[in-house]
CSV table of C-alpha atoms in Angstrom, one decimal:
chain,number,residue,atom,x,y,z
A,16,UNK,CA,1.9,-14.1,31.9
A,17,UNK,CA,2.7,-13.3,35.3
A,18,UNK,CA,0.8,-10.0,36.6
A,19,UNK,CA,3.8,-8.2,37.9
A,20,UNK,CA,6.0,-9.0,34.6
A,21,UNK,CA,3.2,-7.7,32.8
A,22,UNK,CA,3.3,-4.4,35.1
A,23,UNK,CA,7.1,-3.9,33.9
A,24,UNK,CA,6.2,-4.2,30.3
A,25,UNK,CA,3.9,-1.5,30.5
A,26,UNK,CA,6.3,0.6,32.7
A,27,UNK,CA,9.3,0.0,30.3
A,28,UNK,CA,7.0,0.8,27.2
A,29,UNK,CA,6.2,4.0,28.7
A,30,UNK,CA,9.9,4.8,29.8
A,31,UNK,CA,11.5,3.7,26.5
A,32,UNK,CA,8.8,3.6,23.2
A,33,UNK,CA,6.1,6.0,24.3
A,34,UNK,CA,8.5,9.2,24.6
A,35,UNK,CA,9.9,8.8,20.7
A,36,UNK,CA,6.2,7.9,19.7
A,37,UNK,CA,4.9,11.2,21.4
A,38,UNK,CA,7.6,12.9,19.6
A,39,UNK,CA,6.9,11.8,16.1
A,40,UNK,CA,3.0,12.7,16.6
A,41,UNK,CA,4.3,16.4,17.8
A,42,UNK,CA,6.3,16.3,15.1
A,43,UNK,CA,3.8,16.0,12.4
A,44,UNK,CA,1.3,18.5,14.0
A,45,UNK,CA,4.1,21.0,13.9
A,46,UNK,CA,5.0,20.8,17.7
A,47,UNK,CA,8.9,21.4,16.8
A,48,UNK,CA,11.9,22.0,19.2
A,49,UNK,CA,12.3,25.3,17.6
A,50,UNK,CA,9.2,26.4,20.0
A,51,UNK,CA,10.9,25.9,23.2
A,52,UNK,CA,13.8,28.2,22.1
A,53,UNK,CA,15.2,30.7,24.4
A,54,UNK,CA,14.9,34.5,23.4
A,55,UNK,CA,18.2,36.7,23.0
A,56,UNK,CA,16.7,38.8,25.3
A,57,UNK,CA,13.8,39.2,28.1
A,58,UNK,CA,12.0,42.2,26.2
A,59,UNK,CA,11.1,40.5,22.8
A,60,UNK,CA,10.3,37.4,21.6
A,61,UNK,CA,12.5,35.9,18.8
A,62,UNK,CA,10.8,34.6,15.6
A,63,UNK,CA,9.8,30.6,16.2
A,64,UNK,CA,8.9,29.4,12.9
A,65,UNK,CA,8.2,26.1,12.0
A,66,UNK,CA,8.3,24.2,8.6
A,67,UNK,CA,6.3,21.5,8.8
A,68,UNK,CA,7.8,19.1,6.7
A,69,UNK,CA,6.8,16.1,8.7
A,70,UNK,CA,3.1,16.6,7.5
A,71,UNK,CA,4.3,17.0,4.3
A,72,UNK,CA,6.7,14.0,4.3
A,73,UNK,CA,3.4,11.8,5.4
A,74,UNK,CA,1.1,13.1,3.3
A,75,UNK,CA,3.4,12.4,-0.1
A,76,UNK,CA,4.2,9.2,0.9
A,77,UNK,CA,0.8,8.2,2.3
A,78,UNK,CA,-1.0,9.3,-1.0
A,79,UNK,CA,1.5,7.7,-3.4
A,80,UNK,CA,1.4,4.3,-1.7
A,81,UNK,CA,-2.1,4.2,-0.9
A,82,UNK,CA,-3.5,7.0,-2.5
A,83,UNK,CA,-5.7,4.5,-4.8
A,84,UNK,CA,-6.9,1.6,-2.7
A,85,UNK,CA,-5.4,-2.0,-2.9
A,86,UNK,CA,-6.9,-4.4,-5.7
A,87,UNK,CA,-7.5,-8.0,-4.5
A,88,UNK,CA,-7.3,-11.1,-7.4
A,89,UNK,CA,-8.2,-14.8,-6.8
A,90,UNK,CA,-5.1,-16.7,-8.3
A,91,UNK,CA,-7.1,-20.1,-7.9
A,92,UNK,CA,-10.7,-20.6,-9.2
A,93,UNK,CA,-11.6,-23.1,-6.7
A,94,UNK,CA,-11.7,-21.0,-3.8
A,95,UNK,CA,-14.2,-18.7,-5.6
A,96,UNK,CA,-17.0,-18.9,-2.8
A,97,UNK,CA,-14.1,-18.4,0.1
A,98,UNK,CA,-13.3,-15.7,-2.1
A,99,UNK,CA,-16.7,-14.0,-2.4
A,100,UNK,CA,-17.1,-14.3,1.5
A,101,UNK,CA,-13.4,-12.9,2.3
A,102,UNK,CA,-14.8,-9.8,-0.3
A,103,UNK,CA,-17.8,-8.5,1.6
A,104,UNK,CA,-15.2,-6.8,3.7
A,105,UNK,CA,-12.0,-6.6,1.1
A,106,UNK,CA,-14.2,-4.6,-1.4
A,107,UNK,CA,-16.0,-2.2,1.2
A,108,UNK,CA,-14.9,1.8,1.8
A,109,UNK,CA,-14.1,1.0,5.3
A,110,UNK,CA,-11.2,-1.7,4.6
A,111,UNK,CA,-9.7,1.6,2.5
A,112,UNK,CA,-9.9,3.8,5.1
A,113,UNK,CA,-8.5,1.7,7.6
A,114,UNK,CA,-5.0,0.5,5.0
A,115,UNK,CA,-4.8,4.6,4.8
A,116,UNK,CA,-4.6,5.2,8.1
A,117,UNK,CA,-2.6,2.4,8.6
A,118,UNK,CA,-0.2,3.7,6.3
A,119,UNK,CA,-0.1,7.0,7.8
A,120,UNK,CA,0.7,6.0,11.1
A,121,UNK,CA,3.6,4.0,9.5
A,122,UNK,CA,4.8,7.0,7.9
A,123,UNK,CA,4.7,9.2,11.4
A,124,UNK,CA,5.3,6.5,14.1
A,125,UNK,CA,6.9,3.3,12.1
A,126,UNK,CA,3.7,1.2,13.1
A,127,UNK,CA,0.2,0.6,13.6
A,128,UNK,CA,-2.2,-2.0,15.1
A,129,UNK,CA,-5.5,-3.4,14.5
A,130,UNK,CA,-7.5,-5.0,17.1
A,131,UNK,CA,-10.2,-7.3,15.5
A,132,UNK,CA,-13.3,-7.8,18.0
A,133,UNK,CA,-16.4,-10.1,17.7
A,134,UNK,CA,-19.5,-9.0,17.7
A,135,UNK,CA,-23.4,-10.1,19.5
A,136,UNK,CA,-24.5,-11.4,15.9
A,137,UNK,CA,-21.8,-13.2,15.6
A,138,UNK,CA,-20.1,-11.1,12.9
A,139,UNK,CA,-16.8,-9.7,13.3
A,140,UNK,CA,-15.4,-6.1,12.9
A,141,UNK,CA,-11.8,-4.4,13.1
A,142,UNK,CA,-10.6,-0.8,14.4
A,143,UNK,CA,-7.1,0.9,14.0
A,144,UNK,CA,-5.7,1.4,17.4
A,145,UNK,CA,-3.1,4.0,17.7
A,146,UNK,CA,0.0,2.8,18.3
A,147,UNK,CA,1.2,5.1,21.8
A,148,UNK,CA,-1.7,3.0,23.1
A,149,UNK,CA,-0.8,-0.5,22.3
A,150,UNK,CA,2.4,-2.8,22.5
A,151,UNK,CA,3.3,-6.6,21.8
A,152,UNK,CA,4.7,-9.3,24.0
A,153,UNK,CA,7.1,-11.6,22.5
A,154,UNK,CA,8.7,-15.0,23.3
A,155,UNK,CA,12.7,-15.6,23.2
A,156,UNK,CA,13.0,-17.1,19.9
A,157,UNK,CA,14.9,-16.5,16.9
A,158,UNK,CA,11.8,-14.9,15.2
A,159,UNK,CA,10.9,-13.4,18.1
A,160,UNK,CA,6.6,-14.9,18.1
A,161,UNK,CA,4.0,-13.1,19.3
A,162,UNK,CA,2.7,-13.9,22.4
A,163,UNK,CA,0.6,-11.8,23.1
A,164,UNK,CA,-1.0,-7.6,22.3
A,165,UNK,CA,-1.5,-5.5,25.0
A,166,UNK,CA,-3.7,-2.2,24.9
A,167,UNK,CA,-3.6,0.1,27.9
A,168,UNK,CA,-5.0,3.7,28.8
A,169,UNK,CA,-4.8,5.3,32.2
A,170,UNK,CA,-7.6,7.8,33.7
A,171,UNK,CA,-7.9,9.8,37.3
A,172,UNK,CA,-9.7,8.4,39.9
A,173,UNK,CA,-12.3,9.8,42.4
A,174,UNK,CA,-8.8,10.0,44.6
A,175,UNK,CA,-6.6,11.9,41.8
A,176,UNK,CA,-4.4,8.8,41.2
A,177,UNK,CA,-3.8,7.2,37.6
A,178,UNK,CA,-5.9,4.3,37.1
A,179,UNK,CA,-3.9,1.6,34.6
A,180,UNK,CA,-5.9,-0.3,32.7
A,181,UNK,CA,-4.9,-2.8,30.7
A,182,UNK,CA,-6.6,-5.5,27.7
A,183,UNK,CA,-4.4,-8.5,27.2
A,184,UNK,CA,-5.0,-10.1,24.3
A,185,UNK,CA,-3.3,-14.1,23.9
A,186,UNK,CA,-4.3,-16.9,21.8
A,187,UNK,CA,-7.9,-17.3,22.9
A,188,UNK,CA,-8.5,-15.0,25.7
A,189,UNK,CA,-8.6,-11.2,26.6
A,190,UNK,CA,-8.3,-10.3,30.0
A,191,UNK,CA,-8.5,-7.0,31.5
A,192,UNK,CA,-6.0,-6.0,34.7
A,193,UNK,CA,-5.8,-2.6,36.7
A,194,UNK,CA,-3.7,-1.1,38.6
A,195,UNK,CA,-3.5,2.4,40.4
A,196,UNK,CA,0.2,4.0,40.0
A,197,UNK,CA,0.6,5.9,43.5
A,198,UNK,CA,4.0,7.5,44.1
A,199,UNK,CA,4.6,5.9,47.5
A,200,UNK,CA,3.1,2.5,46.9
A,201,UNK,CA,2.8,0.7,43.7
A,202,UNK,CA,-0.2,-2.0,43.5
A,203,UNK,CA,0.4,-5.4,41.8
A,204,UNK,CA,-1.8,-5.6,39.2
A,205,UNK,CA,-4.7,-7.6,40.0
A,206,UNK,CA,-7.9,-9.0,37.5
A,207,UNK,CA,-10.9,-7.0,36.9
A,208,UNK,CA,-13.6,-9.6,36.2
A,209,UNK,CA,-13.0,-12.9,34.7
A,210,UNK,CA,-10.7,-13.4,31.1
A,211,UNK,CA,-13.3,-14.4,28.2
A,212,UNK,CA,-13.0,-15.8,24.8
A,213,UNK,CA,-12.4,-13.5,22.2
A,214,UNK,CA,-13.5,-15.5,19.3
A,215,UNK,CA,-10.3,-16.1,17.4
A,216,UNK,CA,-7.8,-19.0,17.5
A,217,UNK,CA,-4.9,-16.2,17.3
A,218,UNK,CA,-3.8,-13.2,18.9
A,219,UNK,CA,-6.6,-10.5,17.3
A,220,UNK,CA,-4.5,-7.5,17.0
A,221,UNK,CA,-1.8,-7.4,13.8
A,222,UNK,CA,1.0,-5.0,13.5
A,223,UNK,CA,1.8,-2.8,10.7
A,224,UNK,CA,5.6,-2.1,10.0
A,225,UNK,CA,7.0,0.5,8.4
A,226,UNK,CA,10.4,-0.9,7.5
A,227,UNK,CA,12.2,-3.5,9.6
A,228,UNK,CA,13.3,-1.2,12.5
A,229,UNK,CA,9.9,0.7,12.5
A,230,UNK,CA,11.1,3.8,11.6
A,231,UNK,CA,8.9,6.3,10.3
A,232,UNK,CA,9.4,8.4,7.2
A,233,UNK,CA,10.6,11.8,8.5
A,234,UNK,CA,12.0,10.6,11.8
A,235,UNK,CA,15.9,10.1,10.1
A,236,UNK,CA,15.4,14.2,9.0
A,237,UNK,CA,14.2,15.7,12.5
A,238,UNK,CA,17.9,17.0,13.1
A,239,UNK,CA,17.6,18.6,9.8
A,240,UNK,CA,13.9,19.9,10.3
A,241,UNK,CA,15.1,21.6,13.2
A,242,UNK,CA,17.5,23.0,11.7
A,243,UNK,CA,16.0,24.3,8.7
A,244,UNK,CA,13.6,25.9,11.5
A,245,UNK,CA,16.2,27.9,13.0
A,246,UNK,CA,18.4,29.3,9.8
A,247,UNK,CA,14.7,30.5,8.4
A,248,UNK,CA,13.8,32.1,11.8
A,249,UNK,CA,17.0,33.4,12.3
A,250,UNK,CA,16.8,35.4,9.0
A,251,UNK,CA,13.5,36.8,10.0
A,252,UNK,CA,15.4,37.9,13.4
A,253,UNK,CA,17.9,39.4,11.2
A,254,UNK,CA,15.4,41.3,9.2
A,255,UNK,CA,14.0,42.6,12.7
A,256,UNK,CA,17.4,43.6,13.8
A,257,UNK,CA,17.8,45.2,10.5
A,258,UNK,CA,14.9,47.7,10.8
A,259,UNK,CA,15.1,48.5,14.6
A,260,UNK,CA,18.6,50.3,13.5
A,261,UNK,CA,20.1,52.9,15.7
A,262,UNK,CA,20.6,56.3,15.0
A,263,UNK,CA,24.5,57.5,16.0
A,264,UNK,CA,24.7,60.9,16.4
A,265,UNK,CA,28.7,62.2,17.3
A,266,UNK,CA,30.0,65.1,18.4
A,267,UNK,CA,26.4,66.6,18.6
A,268,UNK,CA,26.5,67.7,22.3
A,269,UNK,CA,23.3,69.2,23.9
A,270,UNK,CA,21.3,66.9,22.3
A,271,UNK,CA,18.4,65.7,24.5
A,272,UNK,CA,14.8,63.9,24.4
A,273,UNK,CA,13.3,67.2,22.8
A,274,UNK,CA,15.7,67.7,19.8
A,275,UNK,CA,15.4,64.4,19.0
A,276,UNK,CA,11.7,64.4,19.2
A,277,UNK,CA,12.0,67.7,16.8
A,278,UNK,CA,14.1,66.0,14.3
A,279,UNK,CA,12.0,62.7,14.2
A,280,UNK,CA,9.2,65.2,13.3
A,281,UNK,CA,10.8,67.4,11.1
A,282,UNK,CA,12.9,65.0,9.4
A,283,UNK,CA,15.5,67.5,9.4
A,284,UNK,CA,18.9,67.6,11.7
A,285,UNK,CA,21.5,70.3,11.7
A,286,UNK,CA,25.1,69.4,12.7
A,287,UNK,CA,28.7,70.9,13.7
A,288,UNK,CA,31.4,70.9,11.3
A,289,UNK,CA,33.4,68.1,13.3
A,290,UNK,CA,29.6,66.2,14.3
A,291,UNK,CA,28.3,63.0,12.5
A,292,UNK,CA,24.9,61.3,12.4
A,293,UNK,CA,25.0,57.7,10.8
A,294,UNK,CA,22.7,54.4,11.6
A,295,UNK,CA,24.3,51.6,13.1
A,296,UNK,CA,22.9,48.2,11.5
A,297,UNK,CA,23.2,44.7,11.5
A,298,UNK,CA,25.5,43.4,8.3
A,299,UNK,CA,23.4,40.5,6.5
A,300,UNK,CA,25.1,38.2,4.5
A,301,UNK,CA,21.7,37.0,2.8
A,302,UNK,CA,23.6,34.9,0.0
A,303,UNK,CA,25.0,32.6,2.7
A,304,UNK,CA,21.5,32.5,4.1
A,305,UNK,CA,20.0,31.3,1.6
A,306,UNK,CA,22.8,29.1,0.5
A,307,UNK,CA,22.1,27.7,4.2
A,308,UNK,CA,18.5,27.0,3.3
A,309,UNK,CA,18.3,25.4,0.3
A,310,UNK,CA,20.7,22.9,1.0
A,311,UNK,CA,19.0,22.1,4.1
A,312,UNK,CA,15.8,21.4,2.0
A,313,UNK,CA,18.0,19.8,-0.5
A,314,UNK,CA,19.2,17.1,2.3
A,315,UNK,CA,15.5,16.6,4.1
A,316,UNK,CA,14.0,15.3,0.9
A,317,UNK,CA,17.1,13.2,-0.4
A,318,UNK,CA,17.1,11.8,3.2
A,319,UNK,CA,13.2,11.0,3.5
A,320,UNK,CA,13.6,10.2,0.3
A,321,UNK,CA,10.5,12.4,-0.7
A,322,UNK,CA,10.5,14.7,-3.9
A,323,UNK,CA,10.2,18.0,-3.7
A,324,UNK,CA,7.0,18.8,-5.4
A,325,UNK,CA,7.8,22.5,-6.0
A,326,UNK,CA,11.2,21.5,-7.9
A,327,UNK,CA,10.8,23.4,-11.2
A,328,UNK,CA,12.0,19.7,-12.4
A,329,UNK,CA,9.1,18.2,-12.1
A,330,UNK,CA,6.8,21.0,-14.2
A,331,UNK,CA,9.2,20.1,-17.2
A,332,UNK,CA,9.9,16.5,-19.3
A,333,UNK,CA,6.1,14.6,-17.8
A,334,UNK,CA,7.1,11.4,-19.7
A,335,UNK,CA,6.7,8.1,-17.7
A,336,UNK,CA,10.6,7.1,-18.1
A,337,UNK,CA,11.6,11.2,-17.2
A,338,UNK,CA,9.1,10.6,-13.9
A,339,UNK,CA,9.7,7.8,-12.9
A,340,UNK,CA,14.0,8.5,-12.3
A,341,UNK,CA,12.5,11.9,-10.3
A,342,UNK,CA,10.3,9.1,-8.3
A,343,UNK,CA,13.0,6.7,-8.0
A,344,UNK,CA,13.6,7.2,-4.3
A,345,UNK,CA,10.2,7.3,-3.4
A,346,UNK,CA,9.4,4.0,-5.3
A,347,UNK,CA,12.5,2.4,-3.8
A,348,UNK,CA,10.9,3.7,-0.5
A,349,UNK,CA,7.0,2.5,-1.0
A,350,UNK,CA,8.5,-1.0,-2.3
A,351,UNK,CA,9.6,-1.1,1.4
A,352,UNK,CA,6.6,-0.4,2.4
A,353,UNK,CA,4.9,-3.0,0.4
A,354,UNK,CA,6.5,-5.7,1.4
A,355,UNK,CA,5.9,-4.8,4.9
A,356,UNK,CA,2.5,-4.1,4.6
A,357,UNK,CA,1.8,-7.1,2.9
A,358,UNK,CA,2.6,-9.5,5.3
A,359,UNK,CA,0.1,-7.5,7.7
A,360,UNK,CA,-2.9,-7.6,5.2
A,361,UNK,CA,-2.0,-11.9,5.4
A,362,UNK,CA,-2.2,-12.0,8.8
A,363,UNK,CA,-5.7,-9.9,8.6
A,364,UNK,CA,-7.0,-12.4,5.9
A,365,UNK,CA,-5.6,-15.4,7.9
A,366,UNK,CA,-7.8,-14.7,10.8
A,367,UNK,CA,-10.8,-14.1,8.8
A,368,UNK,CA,-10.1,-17.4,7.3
A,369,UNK,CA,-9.6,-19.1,10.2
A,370,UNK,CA,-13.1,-17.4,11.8
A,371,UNK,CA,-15.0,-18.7,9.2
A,372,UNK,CA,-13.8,-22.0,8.3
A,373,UNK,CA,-12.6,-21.1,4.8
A,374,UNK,CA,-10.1,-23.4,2.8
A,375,UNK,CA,-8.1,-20.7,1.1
A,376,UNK,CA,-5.3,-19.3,2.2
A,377,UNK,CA,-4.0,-15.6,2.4
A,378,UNK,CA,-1.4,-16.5,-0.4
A,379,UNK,CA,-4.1,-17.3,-2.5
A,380,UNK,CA,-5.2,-14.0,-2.7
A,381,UNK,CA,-3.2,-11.7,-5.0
A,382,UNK,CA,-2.7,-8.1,-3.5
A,383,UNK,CA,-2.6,-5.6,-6.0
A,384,UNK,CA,-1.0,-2.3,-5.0
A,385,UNK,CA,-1.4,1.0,-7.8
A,386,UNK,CA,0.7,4.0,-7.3
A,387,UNK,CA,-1.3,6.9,-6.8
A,388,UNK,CA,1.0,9.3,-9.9
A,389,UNK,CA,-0.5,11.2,-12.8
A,390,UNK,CA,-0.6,9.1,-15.8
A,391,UNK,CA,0.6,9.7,-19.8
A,392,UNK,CA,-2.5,8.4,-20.9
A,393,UNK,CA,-1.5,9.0,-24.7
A,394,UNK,CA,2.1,7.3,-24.0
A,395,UNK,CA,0.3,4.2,-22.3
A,396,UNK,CA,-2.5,3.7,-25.2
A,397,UNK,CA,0.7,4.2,-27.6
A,398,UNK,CA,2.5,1.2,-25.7
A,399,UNK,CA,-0.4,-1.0,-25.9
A,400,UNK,CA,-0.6,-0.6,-29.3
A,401,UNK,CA,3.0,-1.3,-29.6
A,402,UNK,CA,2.6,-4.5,-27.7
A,403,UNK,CA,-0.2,-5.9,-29.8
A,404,UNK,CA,0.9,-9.5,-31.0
A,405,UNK,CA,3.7,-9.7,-29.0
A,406,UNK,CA,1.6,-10.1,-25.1
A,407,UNK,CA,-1.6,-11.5,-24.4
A,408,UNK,CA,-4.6,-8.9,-24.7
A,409,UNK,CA,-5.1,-9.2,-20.8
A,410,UNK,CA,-1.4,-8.3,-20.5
A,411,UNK,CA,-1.9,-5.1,-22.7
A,412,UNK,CA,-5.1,-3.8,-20.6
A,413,UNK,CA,-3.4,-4.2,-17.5
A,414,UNK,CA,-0.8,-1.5,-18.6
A,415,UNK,CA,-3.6,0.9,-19.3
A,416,UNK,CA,-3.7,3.0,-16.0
A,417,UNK,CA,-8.1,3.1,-15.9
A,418,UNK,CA,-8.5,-0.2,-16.6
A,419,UNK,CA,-8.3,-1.9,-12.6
A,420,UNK,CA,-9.6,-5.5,-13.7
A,421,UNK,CA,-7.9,-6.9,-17.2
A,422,UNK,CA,-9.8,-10.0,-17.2
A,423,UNK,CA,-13.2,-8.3,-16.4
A,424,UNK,CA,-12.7,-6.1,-19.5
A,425,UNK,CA,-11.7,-8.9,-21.8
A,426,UNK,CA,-15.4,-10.1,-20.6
A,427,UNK,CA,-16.6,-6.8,-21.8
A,428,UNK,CA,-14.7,-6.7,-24.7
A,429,UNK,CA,-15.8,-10.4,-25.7
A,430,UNK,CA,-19.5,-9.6,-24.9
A,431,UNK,CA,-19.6,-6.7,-27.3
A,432,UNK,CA,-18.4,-8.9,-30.2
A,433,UNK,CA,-21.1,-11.2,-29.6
A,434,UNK,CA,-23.9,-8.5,-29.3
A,435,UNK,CA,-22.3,-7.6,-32.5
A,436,UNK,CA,-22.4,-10.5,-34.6
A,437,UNK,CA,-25.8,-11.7,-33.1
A,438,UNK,CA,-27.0,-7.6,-35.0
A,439,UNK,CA,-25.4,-9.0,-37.8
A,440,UNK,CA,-26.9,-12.0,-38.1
A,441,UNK,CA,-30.4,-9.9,-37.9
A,442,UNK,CA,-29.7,-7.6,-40.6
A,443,UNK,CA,-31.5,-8.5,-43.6
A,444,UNK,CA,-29.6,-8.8,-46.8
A,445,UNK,CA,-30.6,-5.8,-49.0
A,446,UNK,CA,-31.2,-7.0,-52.9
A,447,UNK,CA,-30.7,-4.3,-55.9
A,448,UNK,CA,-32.8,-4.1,-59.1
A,449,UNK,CA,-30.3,-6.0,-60.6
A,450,UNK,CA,-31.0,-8.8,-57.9
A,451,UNK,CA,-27.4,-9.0,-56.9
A,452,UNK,CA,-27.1,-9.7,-53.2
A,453,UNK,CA,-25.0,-7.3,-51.0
């Protein structure tokens, strides 16, 4: 790629991407636009309160999607040992740290990256970059092709200046540029050391998509955030403006700093005939408040899709049919994700496979994804029973919510039964004193 097209990639990812992305990550740490609010006046502050439902939004739809880490099956037997090598890192912690905080930057920016690197032994290793600090190139075609990943950060030098520095990352080589941004003369980029090998045959950073567009989960509900933010710290300005009431007095002439200092501490104020003494208040419609609020709630979960966990709702029917209609957004939601997310964890086992020579292929391997939801366990060993005779056995164990491996149990089960009949086979036949054999 040409160093000075690269140059405008960067600039036009900081100009148009990296402003929404900063947004989203405010967002979530409770960095809201209700902060920057204007007071009604110089000598107080108005009440800036913020509801942080982004974190809230993440963190429901982080745990229910990956809240119990993905399950990987071999779907053909003769790939066993590919399988078993692909599994040293499938079935370690790390691999379900990293899907969780993959997921979670889906949920707050719409996308994440994972830049795989190799290592002096020869052995490779992965790390979740964030996404403000990475971006990918593209070709012109239909299905838009990767062409390249680019990660960038940018430091002051000894002079003050911004030093750009930038990892591209094609096919086969990464090659690291720099650049210093000065405001009256802006360098060409130009190569810092030589490009190497990377040790892959493809591009080793894969993207993580939200949805098609990359939208994360609260960013459709930040208009309604906000202004859930300002009708609850509007009421609380209210209830200020309530209390710091103002005493009228009329018709009560002569009255000065003294005499009211006496009647504060006396509690106790004499008046003319024709002189009045009443507090004038702020009128607070609180029912329209209110009314104002709980709608607004109402709309942020239907829109992000997220139930609210507090609904009194959800503490009554807890049968799996009643849940799963108070879960239906959310599952229509985390399907989304799925599919999405899928596709990434190919592309991960792809160039594992392709590092080590295997024969199998990423569709080979069955991805397994649980939802992370409190389980009937009564209702689900009632429904096995139920399907007894009519499914296999490995069908009926797969619906039981503990049981993660269906065929691995049928092993157990099928082990037991022959522990069993080998103990009866060593009983010894007791005789009575009648000599009748039992």
């Amino acid at each position: 790629m040409d160093i000075k097209e690269l140059q405008e990639a960067l600039d036009a990812f900081i100009k148009n991407e990296l402003p929404n992305l900063q947004k989203m990550e405010d967002y979530y740490n409770g960095i809201h636009k209700i902060l920057k609010k204007e007071n009604r006046t110089s000598d107080k502050d108005d009440s800036k309160l913020v509801n942080n439902y982004p974190e809230y939004i993440t963190t429901i739809a982080t745990a229910y999607f990956l809240g119990k880490p993905i399950t990987y099956a071999l779907q053909n037997d003769k790939f066993e040992k590919d399988f078993e090598k692909l599994s040293e890192y499938l079935t370690t912690e790390e691999e379900q740290q990293e899907n969780y905080e993959h997921s979670q930057n889906c949920s707050i920016f719409g996308k994440s990256y994972e830049l795989w690197y190799k290592n002096v032994d020869n052995t490779i290793n992965n790390v979740v970059v964030d996404p403000r600090d990475c971006f990918i190139l593209r070709d012109n075609t239909v299905k838009k092709n990767t062409i390249a990943a680019v990660r960038w950060d940018k430091t002051k030098n000894k002079d003050n200046k911004w030093l750009y520095t930038l990892e591209v990352y094609d096919d086969r080589n990464v090659t690291t540029y720099e650049y210093i941004n000065d405001s009256d003369k802006k360098e060409i980029p130009t190569v810092k050391g030589e490009s190497k090998l990377h040790g892959f045959n493809r591009v080793p950073i894969i993207e993580f998509l939200n949805n098609k567009r990359a939208n994360g989960d609260f960013e459709r509900v930040i208009s309604l955030i906000d202004g859930y933010n300002t009708v609850i710290s509007a009421s609380i300005d209210d209830m200020t403006d309530f209390t710091d009431a103002i005493l009228v007095l009329t018709n009560v002439g002569g009255t000065d700093k003294e005499t009211l200092k006496k009647v504060k501490d006396d509690k106790l104020m004499l008046i003319d005939d024709d002189g009045d003494a009443k507090w004038l208040i702020k009128q607070i419609n609180d029912t329209y408040a209110q009314n104002n609020k709980n709608r607004l709630n109402q709309d942020i979960h239907k829109f992000s899709m997220i139930p609210d966990m507090q609904d009194k709702e959800f503490s009554g029917n807890s049968s799996g049919v009643a849940l799963a209609y108070k879960l239906l957004a959310l599952e229509q939601l985390t399907a989304q994700k799925e599919m999405y997310f899928k596709k990434a964890l190919n592309e991960r086992l792809q160039l594992m496979i392709d590092f080590h020579n295997l024969k199998i292929k990423s569709t080979d391997i069955q991805k397994v994804f649980t939802r992370n939801i409190p389980k009937n366990l009564v209702e689900a060993a009632d429904t096995a029973q139920k399907l007894q005779g009519i499914v296999s056995h490995e069908t009926i164990l797969s619906t039981l919510p503990f049981i993660e491996d269906a065929k691995g149990e049928l092993e157990k089960i099928k082990a037991e039964e022959d522990i069993n009949a080998i103990k009866d086979m060593n009983t010894p036949i007791r005789v009575d004193v009648n000599d009748s054999k039992e």
